[in-house]
Each structure stands twice: as C-alpha cells, then as structure tokens.
Coordinates of N, CA, C and O in Angstrom, one line a residue:
X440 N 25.3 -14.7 35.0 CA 24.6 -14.6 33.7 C 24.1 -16.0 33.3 O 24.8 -17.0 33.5
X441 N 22.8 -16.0 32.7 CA 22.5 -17.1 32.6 C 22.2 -17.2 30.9 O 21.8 -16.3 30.2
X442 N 22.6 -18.5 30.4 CA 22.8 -18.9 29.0 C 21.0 -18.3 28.3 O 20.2 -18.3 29.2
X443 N 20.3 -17.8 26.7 CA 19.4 -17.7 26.6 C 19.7 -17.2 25.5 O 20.5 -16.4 25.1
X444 N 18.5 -18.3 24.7 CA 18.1 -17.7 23.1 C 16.8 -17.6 23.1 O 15.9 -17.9 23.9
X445 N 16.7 -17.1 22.0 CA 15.4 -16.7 21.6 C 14.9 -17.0 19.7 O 15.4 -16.5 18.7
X446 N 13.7 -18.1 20.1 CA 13.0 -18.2 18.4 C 12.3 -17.5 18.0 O 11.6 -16.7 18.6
X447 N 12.3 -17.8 16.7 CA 11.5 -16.7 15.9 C 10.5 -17.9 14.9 O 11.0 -18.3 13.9
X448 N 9.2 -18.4 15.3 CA 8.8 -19.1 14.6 C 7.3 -18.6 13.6 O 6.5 -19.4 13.1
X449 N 7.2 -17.3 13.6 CA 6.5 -16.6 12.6 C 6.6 -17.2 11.3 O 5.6 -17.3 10.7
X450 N 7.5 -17.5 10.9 CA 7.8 -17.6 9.3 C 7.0 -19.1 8.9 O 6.5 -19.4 7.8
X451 N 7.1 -19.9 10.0 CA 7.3 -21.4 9.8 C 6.3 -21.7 8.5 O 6.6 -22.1 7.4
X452 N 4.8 -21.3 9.1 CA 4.0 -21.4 8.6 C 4.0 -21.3 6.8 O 3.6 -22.1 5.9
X453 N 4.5 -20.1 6.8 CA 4.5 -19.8 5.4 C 5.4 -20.4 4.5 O 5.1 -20.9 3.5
X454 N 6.8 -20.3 4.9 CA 7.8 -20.2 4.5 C 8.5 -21.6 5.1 O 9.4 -22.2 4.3
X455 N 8.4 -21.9 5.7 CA 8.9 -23.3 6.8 C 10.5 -22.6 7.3 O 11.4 -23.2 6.8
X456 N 10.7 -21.8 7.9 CA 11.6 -21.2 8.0 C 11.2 -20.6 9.9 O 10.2 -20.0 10.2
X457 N 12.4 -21.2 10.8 CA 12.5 -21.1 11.9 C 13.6 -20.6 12.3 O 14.5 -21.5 12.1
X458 N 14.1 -19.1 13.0 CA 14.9 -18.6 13.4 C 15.6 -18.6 15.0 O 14.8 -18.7 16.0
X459 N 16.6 -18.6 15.2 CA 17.4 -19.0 16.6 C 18.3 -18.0 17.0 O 19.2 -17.9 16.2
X460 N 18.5 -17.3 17.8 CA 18.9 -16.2 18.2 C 19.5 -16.7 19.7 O 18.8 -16.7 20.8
X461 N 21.2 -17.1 19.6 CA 21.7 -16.8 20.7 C 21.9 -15.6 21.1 O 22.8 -15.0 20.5
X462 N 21.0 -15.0 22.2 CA 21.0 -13.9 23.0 C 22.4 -13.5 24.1 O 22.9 -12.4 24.2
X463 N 22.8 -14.9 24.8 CA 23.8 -14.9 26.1 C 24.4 -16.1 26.2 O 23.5 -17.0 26.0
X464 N 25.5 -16.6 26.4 CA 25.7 -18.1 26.4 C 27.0 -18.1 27.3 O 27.9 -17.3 27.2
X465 N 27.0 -19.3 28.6 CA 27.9 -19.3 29.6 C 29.0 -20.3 28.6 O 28.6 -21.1 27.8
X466 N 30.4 -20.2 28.7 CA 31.2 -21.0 28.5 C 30.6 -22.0 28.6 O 29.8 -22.3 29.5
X467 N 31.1 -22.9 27.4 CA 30.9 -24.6 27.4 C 29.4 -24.7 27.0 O 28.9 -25.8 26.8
X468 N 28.5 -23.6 26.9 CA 26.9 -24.1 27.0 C 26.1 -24.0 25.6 O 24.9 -24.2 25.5
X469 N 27.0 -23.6 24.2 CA 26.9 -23.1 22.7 C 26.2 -24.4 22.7 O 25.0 -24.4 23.0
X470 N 26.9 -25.8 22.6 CA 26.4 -26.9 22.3 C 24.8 -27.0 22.5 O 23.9 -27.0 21.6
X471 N 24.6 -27.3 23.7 CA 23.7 -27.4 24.4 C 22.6 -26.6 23.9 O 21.6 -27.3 23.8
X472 N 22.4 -24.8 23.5 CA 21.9 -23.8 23.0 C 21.1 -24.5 21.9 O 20.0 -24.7 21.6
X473 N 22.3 -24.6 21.3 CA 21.7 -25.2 19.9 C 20.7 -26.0 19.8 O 19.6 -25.9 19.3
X474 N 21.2 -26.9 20.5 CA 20.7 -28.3 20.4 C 18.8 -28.1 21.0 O 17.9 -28.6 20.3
X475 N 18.6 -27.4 22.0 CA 17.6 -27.0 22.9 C 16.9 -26.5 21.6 O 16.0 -27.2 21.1
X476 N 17.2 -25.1 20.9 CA 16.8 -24.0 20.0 C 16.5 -25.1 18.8 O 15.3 -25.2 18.5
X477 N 17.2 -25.8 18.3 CA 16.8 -26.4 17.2 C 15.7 -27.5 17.6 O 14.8 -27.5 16.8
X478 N 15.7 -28.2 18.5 CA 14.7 -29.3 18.7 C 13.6 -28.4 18.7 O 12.6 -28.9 18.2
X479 N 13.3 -26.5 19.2 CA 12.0 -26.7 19.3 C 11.6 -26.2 18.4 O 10.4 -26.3 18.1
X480 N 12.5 -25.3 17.6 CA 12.0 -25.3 16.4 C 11.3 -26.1 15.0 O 10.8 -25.8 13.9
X481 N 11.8 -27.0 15.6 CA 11.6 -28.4 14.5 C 10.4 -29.0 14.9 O 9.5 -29.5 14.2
X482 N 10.3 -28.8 16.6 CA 8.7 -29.5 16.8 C 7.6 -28.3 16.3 O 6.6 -28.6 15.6
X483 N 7.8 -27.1 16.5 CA 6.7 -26.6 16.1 C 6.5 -26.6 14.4 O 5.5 -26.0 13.9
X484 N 7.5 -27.2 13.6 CA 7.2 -27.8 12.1 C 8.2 -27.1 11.2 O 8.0 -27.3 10.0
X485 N 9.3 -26.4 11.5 CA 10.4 -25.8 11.1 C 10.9 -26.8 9.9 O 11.0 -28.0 10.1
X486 N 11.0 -26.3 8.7 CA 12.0 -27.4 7.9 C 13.3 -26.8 7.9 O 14.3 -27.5 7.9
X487 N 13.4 -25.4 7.8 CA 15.0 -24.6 7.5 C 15.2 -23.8 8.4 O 14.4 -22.9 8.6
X488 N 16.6 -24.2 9.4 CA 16.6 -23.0 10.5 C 17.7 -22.0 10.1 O 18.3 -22.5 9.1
X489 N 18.3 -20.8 10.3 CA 18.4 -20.3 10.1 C 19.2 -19.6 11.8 O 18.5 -19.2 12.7
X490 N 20.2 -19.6 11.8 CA 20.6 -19.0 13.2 C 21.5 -18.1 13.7 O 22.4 -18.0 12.8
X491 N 21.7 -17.4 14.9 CA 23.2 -16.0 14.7 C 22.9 -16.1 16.2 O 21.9 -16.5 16.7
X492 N 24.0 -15.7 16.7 CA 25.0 -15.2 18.3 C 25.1 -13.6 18.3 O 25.8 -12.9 17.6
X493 N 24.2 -13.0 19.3 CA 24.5 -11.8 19.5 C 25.4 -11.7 20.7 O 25.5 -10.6 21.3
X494 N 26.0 -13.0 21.0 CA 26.9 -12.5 22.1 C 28.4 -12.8 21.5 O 28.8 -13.9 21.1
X495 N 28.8 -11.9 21.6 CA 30.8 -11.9 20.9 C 31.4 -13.0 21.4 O 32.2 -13.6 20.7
X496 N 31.2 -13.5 22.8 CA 31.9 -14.9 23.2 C 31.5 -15.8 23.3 O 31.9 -16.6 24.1
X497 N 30.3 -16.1 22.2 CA 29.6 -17.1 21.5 C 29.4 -17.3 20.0 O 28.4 -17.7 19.4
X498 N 30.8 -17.0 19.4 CA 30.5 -16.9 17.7 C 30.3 -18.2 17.4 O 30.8 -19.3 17.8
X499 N 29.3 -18.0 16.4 CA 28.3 -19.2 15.0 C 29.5 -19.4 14.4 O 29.9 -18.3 14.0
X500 N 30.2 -20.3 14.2 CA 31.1 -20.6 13.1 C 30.7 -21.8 12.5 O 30.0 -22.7 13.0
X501 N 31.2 -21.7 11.3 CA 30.9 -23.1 9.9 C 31.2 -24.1 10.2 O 32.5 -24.0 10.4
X502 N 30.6 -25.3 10.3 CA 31.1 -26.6 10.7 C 30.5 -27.5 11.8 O 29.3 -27.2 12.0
X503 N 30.9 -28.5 12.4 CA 30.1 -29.0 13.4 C 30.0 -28.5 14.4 O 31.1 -28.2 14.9
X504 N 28.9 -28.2 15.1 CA 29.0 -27.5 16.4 C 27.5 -28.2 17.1 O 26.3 -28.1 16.9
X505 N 28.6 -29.2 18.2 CA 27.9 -29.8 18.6 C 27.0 -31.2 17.9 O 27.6 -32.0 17.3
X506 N 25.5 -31.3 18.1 CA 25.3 -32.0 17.1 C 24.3 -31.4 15.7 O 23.3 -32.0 15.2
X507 N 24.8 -30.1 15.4 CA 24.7 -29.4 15.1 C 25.1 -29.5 13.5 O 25.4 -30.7 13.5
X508 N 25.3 -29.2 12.3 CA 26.5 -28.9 11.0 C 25.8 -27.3 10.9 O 24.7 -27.1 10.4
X509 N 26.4 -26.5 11.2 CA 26.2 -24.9 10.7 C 27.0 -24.4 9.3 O 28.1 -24.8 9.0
X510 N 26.1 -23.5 8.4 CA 26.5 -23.3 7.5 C 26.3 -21.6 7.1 O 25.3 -21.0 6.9
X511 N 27.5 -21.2 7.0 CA 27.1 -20.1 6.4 C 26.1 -19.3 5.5 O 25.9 -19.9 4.4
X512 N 25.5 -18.4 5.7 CA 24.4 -18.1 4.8 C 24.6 -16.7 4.3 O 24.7 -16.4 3.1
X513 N 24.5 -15.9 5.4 CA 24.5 -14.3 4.6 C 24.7 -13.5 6.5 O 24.5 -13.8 7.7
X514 N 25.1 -12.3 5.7 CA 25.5 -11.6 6.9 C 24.1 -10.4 6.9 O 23.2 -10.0 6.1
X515 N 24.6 -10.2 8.1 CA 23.4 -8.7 7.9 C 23.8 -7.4 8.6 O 23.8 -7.2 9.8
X516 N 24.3 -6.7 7.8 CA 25.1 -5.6 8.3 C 24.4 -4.3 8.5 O 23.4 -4.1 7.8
X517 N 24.6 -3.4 9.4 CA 24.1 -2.0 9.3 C 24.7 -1.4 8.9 O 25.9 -1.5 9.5
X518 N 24.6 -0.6 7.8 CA 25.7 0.4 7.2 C 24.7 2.0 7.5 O 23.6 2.3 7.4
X519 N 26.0 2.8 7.9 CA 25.6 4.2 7.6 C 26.2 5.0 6.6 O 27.3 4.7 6.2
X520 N 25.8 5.8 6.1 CA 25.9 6.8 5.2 C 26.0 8.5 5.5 O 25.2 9.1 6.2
X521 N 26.8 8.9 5.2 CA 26.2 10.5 5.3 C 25.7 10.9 3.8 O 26.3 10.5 2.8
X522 N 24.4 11.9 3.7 CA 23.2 12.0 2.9 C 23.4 13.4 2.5 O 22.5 14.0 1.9
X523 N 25.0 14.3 2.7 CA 24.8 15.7 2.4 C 25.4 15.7 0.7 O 25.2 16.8 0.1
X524 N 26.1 14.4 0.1 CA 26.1 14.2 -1.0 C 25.8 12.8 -1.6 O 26.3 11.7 -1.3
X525 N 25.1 13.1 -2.5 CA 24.1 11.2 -2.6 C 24.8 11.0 -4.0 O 25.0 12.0 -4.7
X526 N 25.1 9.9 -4.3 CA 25.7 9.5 -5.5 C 24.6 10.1 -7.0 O 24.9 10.7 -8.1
X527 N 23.7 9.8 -6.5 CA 22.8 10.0 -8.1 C 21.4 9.8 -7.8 O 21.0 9.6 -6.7
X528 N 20.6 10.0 -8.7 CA 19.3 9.7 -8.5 C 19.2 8.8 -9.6 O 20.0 8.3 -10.4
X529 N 17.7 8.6 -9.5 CA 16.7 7.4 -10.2 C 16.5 7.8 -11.9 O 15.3 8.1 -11.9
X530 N 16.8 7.9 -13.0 CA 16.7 8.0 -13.9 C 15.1 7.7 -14.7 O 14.2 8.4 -15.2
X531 N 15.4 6.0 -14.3 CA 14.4 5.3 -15.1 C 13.4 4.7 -14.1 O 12.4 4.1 -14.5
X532 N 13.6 4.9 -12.8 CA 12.6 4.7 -11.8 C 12.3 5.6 -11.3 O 13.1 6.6 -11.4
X533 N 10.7 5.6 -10.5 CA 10.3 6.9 -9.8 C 9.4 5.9 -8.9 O 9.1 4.7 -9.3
X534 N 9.1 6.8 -7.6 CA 9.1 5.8 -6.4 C 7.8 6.8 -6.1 O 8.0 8.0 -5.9
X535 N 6.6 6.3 -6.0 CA 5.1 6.1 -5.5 C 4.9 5.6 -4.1 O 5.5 4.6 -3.7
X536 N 4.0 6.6 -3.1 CA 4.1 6.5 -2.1 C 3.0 5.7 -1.7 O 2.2 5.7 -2.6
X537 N 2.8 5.1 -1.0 CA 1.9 4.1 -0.2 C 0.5 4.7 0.4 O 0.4 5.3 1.4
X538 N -0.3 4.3 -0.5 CA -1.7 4.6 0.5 C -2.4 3.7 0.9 O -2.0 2.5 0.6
X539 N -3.3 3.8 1.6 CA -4.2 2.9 2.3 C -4.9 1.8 0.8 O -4.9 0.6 0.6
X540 N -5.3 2.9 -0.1 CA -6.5 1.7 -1.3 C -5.0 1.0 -1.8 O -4.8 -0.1 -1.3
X541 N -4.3 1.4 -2.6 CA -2.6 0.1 -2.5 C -2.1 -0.4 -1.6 O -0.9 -0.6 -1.7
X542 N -2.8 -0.9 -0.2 CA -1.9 -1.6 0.7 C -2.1 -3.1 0.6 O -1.3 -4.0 0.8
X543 N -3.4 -3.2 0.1 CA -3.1 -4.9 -0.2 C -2.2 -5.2 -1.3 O -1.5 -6.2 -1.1
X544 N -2.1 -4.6 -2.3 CA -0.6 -4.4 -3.3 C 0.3 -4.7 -2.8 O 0.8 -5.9 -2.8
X545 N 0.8 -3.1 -2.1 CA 1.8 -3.2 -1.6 C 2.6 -4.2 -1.0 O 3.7 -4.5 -1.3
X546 N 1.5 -4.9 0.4 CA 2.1 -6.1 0.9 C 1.5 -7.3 0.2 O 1.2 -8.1 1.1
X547 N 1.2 -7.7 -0.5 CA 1.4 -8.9 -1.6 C 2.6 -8.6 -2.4 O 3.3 -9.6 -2.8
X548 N 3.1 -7.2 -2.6 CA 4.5 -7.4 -3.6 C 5.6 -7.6 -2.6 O 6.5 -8.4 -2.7
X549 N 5.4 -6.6 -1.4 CA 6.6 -6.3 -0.4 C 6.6 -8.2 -0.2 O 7.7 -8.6 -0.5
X550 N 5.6 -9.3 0.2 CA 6.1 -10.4 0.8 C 6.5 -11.2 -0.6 O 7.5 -11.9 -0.6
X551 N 5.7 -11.1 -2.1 CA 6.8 -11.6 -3.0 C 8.6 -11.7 -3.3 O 9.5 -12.5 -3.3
X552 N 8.4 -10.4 -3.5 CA 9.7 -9.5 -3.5 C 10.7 -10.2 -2.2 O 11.8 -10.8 -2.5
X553 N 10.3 -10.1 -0.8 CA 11.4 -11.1 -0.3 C 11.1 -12.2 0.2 O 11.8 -12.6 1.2
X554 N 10.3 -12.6 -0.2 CA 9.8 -14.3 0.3 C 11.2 -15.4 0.6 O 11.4 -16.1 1.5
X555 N 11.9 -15.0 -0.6 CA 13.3 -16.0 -1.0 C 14.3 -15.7 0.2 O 15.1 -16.5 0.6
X556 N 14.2 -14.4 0.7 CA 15.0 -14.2 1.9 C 15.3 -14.5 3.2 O 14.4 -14.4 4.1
X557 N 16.7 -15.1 3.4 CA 16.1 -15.7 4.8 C 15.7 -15.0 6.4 O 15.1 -15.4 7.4
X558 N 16.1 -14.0 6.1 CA 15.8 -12.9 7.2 C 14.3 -11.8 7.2 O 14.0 -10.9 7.9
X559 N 13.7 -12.5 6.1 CA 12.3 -11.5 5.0 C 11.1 -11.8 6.5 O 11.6 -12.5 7.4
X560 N 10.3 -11.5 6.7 CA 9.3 -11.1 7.5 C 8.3 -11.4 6.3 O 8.4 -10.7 5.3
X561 N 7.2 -12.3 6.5 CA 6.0 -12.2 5.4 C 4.9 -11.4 6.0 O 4.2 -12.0 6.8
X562 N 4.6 -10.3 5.8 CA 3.6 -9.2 6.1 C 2.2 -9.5 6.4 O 1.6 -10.5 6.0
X563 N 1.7 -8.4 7.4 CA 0.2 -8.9 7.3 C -0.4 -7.7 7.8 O 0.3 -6.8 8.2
X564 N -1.5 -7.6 7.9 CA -2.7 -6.1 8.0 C -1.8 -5.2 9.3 O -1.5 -3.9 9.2
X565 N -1.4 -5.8 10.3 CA -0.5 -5.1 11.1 C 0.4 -4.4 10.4 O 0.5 -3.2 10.4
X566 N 1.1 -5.3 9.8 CA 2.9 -4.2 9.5 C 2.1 -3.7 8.2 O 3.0 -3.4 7.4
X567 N 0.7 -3.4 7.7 CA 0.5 -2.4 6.5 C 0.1 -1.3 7.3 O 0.2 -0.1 7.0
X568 N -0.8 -2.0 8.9 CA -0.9 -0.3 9.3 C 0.5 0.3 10.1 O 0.3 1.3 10.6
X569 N 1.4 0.0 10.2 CA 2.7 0.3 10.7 C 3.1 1.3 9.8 O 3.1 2.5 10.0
X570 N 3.3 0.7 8.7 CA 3.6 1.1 7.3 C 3.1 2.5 6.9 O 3.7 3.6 6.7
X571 N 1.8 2.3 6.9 CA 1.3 3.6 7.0 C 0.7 4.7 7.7 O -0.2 5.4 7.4
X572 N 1.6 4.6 9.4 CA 2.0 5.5 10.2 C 2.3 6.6 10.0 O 2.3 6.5 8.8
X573 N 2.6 7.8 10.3 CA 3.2 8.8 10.6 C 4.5 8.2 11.1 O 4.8 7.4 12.0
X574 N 5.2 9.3 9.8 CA 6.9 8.6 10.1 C 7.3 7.6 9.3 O 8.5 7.7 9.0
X575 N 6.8 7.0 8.9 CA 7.4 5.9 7.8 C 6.8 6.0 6.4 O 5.6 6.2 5.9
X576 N 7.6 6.0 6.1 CA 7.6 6.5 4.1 C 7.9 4.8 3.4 O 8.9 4.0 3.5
X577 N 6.6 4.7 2.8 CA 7.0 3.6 1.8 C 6.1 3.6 1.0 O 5.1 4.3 1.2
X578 N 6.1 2.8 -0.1 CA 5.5 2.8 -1.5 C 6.2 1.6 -2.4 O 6.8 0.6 -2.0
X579 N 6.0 2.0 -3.8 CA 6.3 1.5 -4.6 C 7.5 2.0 -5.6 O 7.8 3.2 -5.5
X580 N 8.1 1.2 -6.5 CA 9.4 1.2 -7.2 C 8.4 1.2 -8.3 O 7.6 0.2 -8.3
X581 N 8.4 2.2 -9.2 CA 8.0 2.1 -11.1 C 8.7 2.2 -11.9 O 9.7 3.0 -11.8
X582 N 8.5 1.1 -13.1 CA 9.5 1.9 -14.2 C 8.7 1.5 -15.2 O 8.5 0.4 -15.5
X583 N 8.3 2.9 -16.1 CA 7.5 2.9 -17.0 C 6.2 2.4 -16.9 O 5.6 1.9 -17.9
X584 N 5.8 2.7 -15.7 CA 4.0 2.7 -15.4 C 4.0 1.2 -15.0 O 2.9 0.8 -14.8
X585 N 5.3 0.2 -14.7 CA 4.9 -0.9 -14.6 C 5.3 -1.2 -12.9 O 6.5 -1.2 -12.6
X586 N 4.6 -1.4 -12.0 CA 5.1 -1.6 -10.9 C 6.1 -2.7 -10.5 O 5.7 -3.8 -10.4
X587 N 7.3 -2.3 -10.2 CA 8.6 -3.4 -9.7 C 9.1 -3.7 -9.1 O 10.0 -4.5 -9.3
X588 N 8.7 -2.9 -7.3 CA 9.4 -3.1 -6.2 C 8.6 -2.8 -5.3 O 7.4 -2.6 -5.5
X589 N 9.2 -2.6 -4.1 CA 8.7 -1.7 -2.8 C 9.7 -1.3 -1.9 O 10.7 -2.0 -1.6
X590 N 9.5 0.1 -1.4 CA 10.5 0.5 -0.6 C 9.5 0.9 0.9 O 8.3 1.1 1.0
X591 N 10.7 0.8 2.1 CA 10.1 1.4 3.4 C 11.3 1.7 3.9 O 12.5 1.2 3.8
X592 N 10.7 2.7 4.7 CA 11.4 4.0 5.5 C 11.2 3.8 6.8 O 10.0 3.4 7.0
X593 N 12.1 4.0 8.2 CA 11.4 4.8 9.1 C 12.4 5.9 9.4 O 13.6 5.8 9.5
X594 N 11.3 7.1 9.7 CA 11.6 8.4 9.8 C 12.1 8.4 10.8 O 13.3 8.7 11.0
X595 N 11.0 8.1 11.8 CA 11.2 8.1 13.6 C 12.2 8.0 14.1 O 12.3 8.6 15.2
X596 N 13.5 7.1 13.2 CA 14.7 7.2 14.5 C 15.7 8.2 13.7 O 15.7 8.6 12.5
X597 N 16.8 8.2 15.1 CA 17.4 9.1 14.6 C 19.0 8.0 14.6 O 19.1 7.0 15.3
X598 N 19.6 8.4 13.9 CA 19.1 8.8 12.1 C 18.4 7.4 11.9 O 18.5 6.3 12.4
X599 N 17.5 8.3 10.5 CA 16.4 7.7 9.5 C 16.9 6.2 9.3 O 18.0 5.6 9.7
X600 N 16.0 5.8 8.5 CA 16.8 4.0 8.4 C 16.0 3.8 7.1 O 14.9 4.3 7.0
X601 N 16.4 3.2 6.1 CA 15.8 2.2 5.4 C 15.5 0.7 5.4 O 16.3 -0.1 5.0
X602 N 14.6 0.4 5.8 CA 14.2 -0.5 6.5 C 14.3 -1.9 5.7 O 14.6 -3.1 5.9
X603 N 14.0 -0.8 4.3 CA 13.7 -2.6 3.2 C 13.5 -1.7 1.9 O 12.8 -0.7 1.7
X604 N 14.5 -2.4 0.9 CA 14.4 -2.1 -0.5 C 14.1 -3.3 -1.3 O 14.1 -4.1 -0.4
X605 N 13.8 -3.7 -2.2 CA 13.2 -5.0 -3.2 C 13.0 -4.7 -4.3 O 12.5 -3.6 -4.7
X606 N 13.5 -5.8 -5.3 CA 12.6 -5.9 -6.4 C 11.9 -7.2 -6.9 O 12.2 -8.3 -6.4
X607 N 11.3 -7.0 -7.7 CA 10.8 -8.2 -7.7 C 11.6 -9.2 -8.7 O 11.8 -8.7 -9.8
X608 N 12.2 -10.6 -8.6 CA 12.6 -11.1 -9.0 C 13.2 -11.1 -10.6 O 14.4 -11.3 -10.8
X609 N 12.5 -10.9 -11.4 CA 11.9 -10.6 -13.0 C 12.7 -9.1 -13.4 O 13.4 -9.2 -14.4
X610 N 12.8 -8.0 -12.7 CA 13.4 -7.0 -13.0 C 15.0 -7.0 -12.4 O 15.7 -6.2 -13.0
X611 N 15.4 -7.9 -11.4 CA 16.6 -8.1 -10.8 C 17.5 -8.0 -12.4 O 17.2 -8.5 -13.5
X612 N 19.1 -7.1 -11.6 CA 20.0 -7.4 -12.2 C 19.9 -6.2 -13.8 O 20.4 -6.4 -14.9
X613 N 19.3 -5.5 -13.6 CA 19.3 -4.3 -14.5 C 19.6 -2.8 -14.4 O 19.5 -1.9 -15.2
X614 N 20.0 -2.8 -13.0 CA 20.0 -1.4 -12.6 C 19.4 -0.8 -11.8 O 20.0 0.0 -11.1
X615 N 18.2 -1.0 -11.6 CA 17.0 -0.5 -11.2 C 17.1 -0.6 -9.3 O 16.6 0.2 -8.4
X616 N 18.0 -2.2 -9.1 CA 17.8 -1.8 -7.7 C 18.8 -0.7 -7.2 O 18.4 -0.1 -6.2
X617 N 19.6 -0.4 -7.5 CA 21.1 1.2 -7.4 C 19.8 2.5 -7.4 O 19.6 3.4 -6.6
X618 N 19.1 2.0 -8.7 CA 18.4 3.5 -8.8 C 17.3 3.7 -7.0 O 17.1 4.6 -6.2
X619 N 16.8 2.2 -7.3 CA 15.6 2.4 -5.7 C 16.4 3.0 -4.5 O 16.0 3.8 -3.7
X620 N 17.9 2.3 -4.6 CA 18.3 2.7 -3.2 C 18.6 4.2 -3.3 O 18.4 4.9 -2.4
X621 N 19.2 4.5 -4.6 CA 19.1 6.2 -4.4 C 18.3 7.1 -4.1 O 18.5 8.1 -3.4
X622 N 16.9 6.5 -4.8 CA 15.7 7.1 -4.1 C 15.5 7.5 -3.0 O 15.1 8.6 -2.7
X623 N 15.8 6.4 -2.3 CA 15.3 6.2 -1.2 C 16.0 6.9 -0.3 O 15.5 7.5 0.6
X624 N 17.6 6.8 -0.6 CA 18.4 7.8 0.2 C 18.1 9.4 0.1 O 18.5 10.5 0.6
X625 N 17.1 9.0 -0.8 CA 17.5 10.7 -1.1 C 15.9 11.6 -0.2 O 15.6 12.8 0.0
X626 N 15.0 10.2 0.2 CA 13.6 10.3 0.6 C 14.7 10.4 2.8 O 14.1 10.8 3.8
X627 N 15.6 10.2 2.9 CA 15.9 10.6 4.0 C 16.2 11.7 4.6 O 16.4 11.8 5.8

C-alpha cells in the first residue's frame, strides 16, 4: 500500500480555504503527508487548511504533528434515522421548491447561508443544474413570505439523504432550523 492524500483546492479562491484528505498512510509516513499536503496547498494561495484521515491507522489528533499544530474543528457525522415516525412538522415554516427562474436565488442564498462553514462547497451553474435534476428535491425555507434558508435532497440513493439544511445567519437560533430539518425529513 502506498501512502496518499488528496486536496481539495476549489474553495481557495473564494473563501481562502484549502482541504487535505489523508486517503492511506504507511506507518511512520502521517508526518511527511502533512507536510507534502499543506505545502501545496499554501502554494496554490490557501490561507486556512482544514484537514481529516480516512484511514483508521492514521488518526488527525490535536496537537503537534509533525511540523504541523492540528486543531480541532468540527466533526462530520452521518446519522440515520428511521422516517416511519417523524418528530413534528414545520409550524411557522413552509419549504418552496426550487425552479429553474429561482436558481440564481437559490444559489446566492445556498453559498451565503454556508459560506462560514468549513466543509460548505460555494456553488455554481453546475451544482444548480444538479440541483435541479430528477431526484433531488431542493428549494427554499419561508417564514412569513420572507425567504430564510435552503434545503437539498437526494432522492437517488438508497436510503434518501439530506444533503444540506441552512439558514441564513439573521434567523439562526429561533427554531426555525428543527422546523427545516423536519421538513425535510418528512420530504423523504
């Protein structure tokens, strides 16, 4: 097996945000990984890297690694659900589906909404026609005629996924995001 990561330097541009993905790593070679992955992300203009080990006998841990300082940030979990009883529905939100004349909306709010995130993807005419494929359900979060979020679905796999829930900054912290995700579970 041979040691290998992989960057992700999409974001740089926008966001200055450069991603590192240890893929496989031989004993003794984490150091080394890093060190490789972050030099090139920095040459191509990276200010904040951002990085994770998908290999189990390569764990990211906090602290010096290498010449390296790693710091905890956020985890990213897949959670499942079973959908044969849903907590609740949306009260004071109601969720609008995504058409073609709202997609420059849409993705001006969807890359607002998670700009701040480190794992956020900033959108562009591709992922709006993805978006609005057959099979993926997404739109907008309302409350009271005022638009406040964006939600995306994909149908395609089995089981369904929610791909991305948001709100936009300004409405955070009132409720509203519990009501989106019910929504949305309930659009699966």
């Amino acid at each position: 097996m041979e040691s290998a990561y992989q960057i992700y330097a999409e974001e740089i541009t926008a966001k200055g945000k450069g991603y590192l993905v240890i893929r496989r790593c031989r004993t003794g070679e984490l150091d080394e990984l890093l060190c490789r992955g972050r030099q090139e992300l920095l040459s191509l203009g990276a200010t904040e890297l951002l990085g994770t080990s998908r290999d189990p006998g390569a764990p990211l841990e906090e602290g010096q690694q290498g010449d390296c300082r790693l710091e905890f940030v956020r985890d990213l979990l897949e959670l499942q659900r079973d959908l044969t009883e849903l907590p609740g529905h949306p009260s004071r939100l109601r969720l609008e589906p995504l058409t073609r004349e709202r997609g420059g909306a849409w993705m001006a709010l969807h890359n607002e909404c998670f700009f701040e995130m480190p794992n956020s993807a900033t959108y562009g005419p591709a992922d709006l026609e993805r978006a609005l494929e057959e099979g993926h359900c997404c739109g907008f979060a309302v409350v009271d005629g005022v638009t406040v979020g964006v939600y995306e679905l994909d149908l395609t796999q089995e089981p369904p996924e929610i791909e991305g829930i948001a709100l936009h900054k300004d409405v955070r912290g009132r409720g509203f995001g519990r009501e989106l995700l019910y929504g949305t579970m309930a659009l699966l």
